[in-house]
Coordinates of N, CA and C in Angstrom, one line a residue:
Chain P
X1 N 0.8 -1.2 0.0 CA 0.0 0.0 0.0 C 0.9 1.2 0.0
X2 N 1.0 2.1 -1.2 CA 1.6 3.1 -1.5 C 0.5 4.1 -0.4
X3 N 1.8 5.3 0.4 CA 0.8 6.2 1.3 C 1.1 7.5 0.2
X4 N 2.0 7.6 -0.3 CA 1.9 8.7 -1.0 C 2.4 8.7 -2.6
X5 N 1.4 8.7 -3.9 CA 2.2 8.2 -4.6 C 1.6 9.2 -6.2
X6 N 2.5 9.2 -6.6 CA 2.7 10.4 -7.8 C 3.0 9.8 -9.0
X7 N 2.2 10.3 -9.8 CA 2.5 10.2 -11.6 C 2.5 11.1 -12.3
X8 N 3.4 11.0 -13.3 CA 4.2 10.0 -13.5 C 5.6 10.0 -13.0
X9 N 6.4 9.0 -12.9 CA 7.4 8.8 -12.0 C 8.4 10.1 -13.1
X10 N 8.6 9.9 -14.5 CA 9.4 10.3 -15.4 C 8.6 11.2 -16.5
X11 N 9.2 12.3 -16.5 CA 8.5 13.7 -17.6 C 9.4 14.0 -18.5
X12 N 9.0 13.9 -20.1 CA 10.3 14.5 -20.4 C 9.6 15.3 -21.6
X13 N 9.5 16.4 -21.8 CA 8.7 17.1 -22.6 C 9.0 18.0 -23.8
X14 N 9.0 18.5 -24.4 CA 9.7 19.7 -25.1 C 9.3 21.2 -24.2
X15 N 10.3 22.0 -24.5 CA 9.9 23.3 -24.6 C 8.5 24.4 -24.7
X16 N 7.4 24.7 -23.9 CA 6.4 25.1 -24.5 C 5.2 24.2 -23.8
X17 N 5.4 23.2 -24.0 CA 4.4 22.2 -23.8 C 3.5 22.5 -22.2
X18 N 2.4 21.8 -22.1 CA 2.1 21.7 -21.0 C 1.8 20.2 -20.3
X19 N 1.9 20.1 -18.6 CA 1.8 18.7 -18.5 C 1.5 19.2 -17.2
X20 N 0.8 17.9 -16.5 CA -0.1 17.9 -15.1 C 0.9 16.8 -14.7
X21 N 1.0 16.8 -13.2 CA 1.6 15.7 -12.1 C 0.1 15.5 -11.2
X22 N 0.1 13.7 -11.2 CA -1.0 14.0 -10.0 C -0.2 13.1 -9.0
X23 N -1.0 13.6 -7.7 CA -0.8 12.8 -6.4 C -2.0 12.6 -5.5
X24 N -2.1 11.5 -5.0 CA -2.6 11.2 -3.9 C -2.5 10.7 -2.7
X25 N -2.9 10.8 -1.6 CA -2.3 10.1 -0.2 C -3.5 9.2 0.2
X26 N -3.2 8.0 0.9 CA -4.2 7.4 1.5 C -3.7 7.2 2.8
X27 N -2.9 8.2 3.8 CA -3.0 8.2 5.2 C -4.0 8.8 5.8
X28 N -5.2 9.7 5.0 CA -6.3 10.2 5.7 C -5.1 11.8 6.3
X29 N -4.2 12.0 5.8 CA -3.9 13.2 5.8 C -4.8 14.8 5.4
X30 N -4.5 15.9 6.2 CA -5.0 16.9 6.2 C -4.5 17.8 4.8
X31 N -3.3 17.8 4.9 CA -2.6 18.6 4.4 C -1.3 18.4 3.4
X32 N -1.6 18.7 2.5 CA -0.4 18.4 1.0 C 0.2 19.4 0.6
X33 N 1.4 18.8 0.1 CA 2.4 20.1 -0.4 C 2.9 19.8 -2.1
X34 N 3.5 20.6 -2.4 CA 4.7 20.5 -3.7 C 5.8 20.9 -3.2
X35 N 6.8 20.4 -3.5 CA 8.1 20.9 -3.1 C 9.1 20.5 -4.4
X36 N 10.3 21.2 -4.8 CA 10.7 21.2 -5.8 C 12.1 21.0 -5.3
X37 N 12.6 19.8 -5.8 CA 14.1 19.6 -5.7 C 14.9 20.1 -7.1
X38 N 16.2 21.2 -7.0 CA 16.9 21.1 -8.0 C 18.3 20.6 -8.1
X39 N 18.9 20.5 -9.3 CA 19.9 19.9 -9.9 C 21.3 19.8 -8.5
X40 N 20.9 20.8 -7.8 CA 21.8 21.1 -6.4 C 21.4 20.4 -5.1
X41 N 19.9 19.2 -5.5 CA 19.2 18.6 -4.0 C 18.6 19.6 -3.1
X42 N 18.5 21.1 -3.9 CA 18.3 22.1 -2.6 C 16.6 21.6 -2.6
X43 N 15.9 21.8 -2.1 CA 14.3 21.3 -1.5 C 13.9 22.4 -1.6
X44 N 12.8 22.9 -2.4 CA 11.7 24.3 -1.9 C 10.4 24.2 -2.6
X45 N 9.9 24.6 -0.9 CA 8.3 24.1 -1.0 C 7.7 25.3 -1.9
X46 N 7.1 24.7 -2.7 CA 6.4 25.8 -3.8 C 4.8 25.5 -3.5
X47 N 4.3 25.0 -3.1 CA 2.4 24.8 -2.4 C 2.3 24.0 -1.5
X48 N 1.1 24.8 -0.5 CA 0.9 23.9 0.8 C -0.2 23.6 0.8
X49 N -2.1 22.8 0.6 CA -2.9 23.0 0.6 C -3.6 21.9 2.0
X50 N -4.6 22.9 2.5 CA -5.0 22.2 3.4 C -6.7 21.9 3.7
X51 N -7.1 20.8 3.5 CA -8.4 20.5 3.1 C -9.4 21.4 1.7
X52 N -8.0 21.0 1.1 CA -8.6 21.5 -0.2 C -8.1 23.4 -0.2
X53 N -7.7 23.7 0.5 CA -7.7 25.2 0.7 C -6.3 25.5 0.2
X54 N -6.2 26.5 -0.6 CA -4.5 26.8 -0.6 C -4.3 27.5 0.6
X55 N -2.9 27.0 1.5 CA -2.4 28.0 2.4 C -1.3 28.8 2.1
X56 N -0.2 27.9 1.3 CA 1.0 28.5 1.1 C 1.2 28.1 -0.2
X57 N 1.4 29.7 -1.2 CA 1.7 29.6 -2.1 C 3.1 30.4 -2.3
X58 N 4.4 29.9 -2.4 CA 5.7 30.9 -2.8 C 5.8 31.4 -4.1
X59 N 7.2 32.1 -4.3 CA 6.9 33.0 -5.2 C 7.3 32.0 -6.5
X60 N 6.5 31.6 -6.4 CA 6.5 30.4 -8.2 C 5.6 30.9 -9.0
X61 N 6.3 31.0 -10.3 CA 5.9 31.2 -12.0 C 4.2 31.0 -12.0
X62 N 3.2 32.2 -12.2 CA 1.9 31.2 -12.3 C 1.9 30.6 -13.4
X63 N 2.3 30.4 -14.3 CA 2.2 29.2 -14.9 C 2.6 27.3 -14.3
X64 N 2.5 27.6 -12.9 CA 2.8 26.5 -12.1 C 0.5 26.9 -11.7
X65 N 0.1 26.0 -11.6 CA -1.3 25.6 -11.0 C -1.8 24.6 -10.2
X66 N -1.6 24.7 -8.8 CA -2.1 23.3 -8.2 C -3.6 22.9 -8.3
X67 N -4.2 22.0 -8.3 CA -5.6 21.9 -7.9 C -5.8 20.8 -6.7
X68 N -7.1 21.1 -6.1 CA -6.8 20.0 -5.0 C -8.5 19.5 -4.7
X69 N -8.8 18.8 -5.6 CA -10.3 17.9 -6.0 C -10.8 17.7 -4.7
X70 N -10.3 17.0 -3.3 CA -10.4 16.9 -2.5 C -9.1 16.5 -1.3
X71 N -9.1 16.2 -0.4 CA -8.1 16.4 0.6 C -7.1 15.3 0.4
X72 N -7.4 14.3 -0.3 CA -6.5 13.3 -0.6 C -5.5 13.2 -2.0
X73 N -6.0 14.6 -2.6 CA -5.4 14.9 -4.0 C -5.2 16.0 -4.6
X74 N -3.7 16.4 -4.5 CA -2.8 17.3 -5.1 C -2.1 17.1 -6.6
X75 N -2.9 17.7 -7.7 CA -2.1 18.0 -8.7 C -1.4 19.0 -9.0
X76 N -0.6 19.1 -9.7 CA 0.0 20.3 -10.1 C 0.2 20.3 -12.1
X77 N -0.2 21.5 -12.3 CA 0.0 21.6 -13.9 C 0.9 22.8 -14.3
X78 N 1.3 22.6 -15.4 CA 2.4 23.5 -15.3 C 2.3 24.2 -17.1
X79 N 2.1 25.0 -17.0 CA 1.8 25.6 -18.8 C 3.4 26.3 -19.5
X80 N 3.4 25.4 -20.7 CA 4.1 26.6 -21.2 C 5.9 26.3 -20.6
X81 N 6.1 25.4 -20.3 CA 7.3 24.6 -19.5 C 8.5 25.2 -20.4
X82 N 9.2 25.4 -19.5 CA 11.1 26.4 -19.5 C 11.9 24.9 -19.5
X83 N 12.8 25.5 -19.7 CA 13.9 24.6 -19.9 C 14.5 24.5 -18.0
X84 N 14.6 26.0 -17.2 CA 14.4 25.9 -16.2 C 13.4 25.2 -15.2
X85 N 12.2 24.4 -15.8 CA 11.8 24.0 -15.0 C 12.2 22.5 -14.5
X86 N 13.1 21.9 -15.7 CA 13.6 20.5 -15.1 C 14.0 20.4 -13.6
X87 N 13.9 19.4 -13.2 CA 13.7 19.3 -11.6 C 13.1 17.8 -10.9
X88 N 13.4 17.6 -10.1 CA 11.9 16.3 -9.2 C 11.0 17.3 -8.4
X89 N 10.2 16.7 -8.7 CA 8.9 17.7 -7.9 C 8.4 16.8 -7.2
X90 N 8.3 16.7 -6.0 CA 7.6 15.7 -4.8 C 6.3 16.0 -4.2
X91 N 5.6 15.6 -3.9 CA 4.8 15.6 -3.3 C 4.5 15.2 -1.9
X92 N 3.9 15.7 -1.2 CA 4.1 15.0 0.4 C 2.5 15.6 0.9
X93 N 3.2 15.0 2.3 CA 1.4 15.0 2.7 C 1.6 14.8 4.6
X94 N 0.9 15.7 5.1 CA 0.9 15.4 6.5 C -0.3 15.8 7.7
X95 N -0.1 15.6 8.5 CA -1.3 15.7 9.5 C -1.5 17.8 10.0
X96 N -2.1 18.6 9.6 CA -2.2 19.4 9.9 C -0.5 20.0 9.7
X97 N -0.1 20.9 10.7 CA 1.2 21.7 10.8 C 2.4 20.9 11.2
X98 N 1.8 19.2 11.7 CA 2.9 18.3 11.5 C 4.1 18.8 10.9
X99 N 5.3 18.6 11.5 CA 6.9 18.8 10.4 C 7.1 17.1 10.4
X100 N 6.5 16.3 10.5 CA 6.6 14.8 10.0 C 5.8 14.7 8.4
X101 N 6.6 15.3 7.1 CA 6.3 14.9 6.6 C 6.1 13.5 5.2
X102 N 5.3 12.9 4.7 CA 5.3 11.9 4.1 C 5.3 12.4 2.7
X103 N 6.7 11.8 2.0 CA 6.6 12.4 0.8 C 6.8 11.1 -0.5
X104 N 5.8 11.3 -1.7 CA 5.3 10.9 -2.9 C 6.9 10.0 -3.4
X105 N 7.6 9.3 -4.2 CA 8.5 8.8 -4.7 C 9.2 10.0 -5.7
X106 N 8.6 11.4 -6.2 CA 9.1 11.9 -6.5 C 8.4 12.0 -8.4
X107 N 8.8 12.9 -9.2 CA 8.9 13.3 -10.6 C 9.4 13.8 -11.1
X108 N 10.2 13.1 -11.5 CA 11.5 13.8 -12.7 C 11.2 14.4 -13.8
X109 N 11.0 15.9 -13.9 CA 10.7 16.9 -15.2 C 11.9 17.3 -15.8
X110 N 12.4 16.7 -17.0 CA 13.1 17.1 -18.2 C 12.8 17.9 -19.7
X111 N 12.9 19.1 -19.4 CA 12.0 19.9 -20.1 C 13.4 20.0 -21.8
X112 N 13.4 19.5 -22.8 CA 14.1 19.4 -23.7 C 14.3 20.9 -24.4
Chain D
X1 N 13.4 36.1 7.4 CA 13.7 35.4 6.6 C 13.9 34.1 7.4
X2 N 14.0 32.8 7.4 CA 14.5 31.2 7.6 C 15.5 31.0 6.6
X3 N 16.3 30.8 7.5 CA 17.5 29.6 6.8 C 18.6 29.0 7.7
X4 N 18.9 27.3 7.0 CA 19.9 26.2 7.4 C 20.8 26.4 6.7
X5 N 21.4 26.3 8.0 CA 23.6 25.6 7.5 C 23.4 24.1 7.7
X6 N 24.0 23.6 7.1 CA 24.7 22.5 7.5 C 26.1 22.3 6.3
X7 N 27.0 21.1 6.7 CA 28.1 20.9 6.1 C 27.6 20.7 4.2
X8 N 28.3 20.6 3.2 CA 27.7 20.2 2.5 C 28.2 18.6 2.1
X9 N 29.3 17.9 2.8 CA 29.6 17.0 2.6 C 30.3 16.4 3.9
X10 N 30.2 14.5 3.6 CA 30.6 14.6 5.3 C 30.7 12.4 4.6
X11 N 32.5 12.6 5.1 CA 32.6 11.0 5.2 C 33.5 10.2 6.1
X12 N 33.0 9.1 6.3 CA 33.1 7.9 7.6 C 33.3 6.6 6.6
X13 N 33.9 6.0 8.0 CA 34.3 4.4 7.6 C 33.0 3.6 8.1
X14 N 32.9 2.4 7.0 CA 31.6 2.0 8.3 C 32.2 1.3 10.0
X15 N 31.1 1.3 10.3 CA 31.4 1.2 11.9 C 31.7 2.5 12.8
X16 N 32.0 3.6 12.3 CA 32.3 4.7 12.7 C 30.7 5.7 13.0
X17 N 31.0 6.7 13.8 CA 30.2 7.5 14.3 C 30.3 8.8 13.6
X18 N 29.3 9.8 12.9 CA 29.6 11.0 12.8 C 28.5 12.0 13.0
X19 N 28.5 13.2 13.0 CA 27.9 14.0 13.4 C 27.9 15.1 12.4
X20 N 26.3 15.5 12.1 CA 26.3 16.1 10.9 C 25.4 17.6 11.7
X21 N 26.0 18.6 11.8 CA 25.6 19.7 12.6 C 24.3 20.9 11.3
X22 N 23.6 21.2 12.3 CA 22.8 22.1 11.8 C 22.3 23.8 12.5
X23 N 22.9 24.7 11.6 CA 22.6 25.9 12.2 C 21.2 26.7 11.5
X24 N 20.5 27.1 12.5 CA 19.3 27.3 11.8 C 18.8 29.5 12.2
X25 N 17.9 29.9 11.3 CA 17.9 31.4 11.9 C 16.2 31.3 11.2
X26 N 15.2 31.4 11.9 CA 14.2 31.4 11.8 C 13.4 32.3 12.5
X27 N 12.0 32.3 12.4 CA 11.2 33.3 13.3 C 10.1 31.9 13.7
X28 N 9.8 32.9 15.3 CA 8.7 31.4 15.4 C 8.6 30.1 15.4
X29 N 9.6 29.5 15.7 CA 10.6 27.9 15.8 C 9.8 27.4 16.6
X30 N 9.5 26.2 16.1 CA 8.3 25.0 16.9 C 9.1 23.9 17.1
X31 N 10.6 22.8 16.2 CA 11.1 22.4 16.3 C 12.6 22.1 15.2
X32 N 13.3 21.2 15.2 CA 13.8 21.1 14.6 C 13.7 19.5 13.4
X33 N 13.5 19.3 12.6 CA 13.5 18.4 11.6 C 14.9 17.1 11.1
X34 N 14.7 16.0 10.3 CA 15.8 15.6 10.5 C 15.0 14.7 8.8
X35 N 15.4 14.7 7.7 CA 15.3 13.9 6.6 C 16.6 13.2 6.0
X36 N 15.4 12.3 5.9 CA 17.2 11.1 5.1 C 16.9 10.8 3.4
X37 N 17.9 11.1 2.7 CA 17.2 10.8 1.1 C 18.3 9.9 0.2
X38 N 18.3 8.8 0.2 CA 18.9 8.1 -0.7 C 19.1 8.7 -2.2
X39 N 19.7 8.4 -3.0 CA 19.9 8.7 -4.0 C 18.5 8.2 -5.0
X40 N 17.8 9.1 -5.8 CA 16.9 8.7 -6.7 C 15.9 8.3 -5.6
X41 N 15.7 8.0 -4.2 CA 14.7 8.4 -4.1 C 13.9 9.3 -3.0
X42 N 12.8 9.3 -2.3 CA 12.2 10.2 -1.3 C 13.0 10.7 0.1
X43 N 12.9 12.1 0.3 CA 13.5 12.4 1.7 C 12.0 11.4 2.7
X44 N 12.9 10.9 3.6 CA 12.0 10.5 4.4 C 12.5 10.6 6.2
X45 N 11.4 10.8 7.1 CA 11.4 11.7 8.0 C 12.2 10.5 9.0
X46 N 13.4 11.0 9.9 CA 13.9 10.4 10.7 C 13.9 11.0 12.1
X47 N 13.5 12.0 12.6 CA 13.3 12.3 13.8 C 13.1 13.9 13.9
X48 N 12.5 14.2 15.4 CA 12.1 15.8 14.9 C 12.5 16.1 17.1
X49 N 12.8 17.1 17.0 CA 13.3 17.5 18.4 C 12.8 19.3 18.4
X50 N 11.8 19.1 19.5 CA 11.1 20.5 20.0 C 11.9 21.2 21.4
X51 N 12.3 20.1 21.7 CA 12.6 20.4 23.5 C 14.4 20.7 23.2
X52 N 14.8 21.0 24.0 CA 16.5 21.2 23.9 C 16.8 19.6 24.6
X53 N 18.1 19.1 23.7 CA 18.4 17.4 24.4 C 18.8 16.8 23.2
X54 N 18.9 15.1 23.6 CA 19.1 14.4 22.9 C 18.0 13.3 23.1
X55 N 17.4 13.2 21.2 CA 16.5 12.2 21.4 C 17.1 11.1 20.6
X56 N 16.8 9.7 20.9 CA 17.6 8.4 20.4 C 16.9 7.5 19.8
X57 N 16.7 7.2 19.0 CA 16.2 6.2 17.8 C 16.8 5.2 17.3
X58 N 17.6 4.1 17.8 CA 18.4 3.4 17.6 C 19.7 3.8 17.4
X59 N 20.2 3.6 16.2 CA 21.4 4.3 16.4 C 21.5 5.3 15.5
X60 N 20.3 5.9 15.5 CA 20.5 7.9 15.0 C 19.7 8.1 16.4
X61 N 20.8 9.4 16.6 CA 20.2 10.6 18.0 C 20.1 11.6 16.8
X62 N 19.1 12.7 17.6 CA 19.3 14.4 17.3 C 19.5 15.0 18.5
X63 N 19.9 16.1 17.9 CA 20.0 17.0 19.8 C 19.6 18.3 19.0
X64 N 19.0 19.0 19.7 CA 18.8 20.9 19.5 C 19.2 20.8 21.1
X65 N 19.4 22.5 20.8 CA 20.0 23.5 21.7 C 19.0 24.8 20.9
X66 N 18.2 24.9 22.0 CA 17.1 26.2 20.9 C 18.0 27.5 21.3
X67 N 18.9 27.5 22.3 CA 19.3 28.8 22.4 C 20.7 29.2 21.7
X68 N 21.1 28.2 21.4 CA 22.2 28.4 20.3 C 21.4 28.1 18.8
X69 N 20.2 28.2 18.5 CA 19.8 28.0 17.4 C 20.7 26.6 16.4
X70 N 20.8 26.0 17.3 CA 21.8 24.5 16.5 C 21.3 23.1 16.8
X71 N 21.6 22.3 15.8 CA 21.4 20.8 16.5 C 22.1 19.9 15.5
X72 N 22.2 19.2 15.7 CA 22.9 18.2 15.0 C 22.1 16.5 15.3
X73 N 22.4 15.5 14.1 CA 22.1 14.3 13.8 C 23.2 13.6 14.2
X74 N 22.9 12.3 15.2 CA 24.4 11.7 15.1 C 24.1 10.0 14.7
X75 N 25.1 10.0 13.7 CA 24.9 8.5 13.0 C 25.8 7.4 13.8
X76 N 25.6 6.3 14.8 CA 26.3 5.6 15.0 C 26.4 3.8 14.9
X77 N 27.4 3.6 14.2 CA 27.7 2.2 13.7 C 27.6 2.1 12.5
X78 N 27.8 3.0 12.1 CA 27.9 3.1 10.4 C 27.9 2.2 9.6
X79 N 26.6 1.9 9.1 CA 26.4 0.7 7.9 C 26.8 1.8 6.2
X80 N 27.0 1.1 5.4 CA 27.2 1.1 4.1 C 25.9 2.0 3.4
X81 N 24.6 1.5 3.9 CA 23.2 1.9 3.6 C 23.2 3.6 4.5
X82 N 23.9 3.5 5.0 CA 23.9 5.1 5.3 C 23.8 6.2 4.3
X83 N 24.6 5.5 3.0 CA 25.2 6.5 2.7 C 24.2 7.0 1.7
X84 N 23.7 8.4 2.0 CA 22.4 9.2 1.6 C 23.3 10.9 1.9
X85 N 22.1 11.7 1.4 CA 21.9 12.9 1.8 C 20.6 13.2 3.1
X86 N 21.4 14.1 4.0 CA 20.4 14.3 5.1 C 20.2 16.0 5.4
X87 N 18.9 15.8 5.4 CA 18.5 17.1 5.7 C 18.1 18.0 6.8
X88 N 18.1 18.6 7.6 CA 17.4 19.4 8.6 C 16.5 20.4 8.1
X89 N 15.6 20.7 8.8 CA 14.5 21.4 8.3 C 13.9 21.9 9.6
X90 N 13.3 22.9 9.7 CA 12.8 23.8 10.5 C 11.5 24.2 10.0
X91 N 10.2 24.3 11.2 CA 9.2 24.9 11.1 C 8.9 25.6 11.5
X92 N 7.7 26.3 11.2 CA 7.6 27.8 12.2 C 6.1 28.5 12.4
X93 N 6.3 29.6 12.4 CA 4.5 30.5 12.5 C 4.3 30.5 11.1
X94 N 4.9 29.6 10.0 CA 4.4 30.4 8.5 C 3.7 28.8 7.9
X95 N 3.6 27.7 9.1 CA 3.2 26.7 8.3 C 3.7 25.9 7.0
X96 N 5.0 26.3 7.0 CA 5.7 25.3 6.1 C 7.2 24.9 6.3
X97 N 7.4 24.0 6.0 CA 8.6 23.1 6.7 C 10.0 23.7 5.5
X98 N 11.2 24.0 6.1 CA 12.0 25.2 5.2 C 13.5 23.7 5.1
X99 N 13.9 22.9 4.2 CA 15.1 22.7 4.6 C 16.1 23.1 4.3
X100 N 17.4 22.2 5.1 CA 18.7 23.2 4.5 C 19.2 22.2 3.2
X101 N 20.0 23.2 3.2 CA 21.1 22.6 2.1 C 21.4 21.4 2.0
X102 N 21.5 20.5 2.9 CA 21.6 18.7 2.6 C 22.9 19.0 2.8
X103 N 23.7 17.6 3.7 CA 24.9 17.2 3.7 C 24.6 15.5 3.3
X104 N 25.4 15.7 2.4 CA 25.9 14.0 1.6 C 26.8 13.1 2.5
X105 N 26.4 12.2 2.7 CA 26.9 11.4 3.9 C 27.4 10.2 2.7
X106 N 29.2 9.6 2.7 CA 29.8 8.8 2.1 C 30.2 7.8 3.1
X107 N 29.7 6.5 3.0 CA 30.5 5.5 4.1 C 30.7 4.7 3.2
X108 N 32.7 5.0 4.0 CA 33.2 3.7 2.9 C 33.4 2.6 3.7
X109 N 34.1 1.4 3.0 CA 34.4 0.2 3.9 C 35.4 0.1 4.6

């Protein structure tokens, strides 16, 4: 039983294009994030949503759009993709303001 | 503003003990964080310390010191499977979890 698990594992796109990441959790978690790993492992949370609500949005490109159908599902779509946006984008998920968080296997975005 | 130090690189023999230090500057500090991330795949959560001390989980401790704004992870009995990137991470009054820079942890034989 996957608790937090993301598709697709591998993105590799052209230039321009657009593409959606989805995630879901089945811990009955409150609260989902995006977080964006770069080429350097540095980690930065780019969305926090909590029962569906955005709480924290940083300063990311709007052409990044989360949606959150209900409390168990965080997608993210991205329009219009940079060559800068290659990256793993994670997903995680946790109990309210918990810092225990549960995070997705990950998405490797190679934007060509 | 929030932000972590930690080393950016850090290596041991296995069987050995090390200590991977974390300096943090935040507003509103609730506790201190502790992620372990293998290569290729998820950080995942290894221990979290609110109180000043050493907490023990087999053979990973963490310690904060909230008044020196520091803490550190200590790895002891170093297996081979250690060898990851580890993170500290800090939370606060802004509801989201900030980490540092990652130190890469190498255990050789």
């Amino acid at each position: 039983d996957t608790a937090v698990s993301q598709t697709p594992k591998y993105l590799v796109t052209q230039m321009g294009n657009d593409k959606s990441i989805k995630c879901e959790q089945n811990l009955g978690h409150d609260t989902m994030y995006w977080y964006k790993q770069d080429s350097k492992k540095f980690l930065k949370i780019m969305f926090s949503y909590n029962n569906k609500e955005l709480i924290i949005n940083e300063t990311v490109p709007n052409r990044f759009s989360p949606k959150s159908p209900d409390k168990a599902h965080l997608n993210l779509h991205i329009n219009s993709l940079e060559l800068g946006d290659s990256a793993v984008y994670f997903c995680a998920s946790s109990v309210g303001g918990s810092e225990k968080l549960f995070f997705g296997s990950g998405t490797q975005l190679s934007v060509l | 503003g929030q932000s972590l130090e930690q080393p950016s690189e850090v290596t041991a023999v296995e069987g050995a003990i090390v200590q991977i230090n974390c300096t943090y500057q935040t507003s509103g500090f609730y506790g201190l964080s502790w992620y372990q991330q293998h290569d290729g795949g998820a950080p995942t959560f290894l221990s979290y310390n609110a109180l000043d001390g050493l907490e023990e989980t087999g053979r990973f401790s963490s310690f904060l010191s909230r008044s020196d704004s520091y803490g550190y992870l200590l790895l002891q009995e170093l297996q081979m499977k250690d060898s990851a990137s580890y993170f500290c991470a800090v939370g606060g009054n802004t509801d989201k979890l900030i980490f540092g820079t990652g130190t890469r942890l190498q255990v050789f034989p």
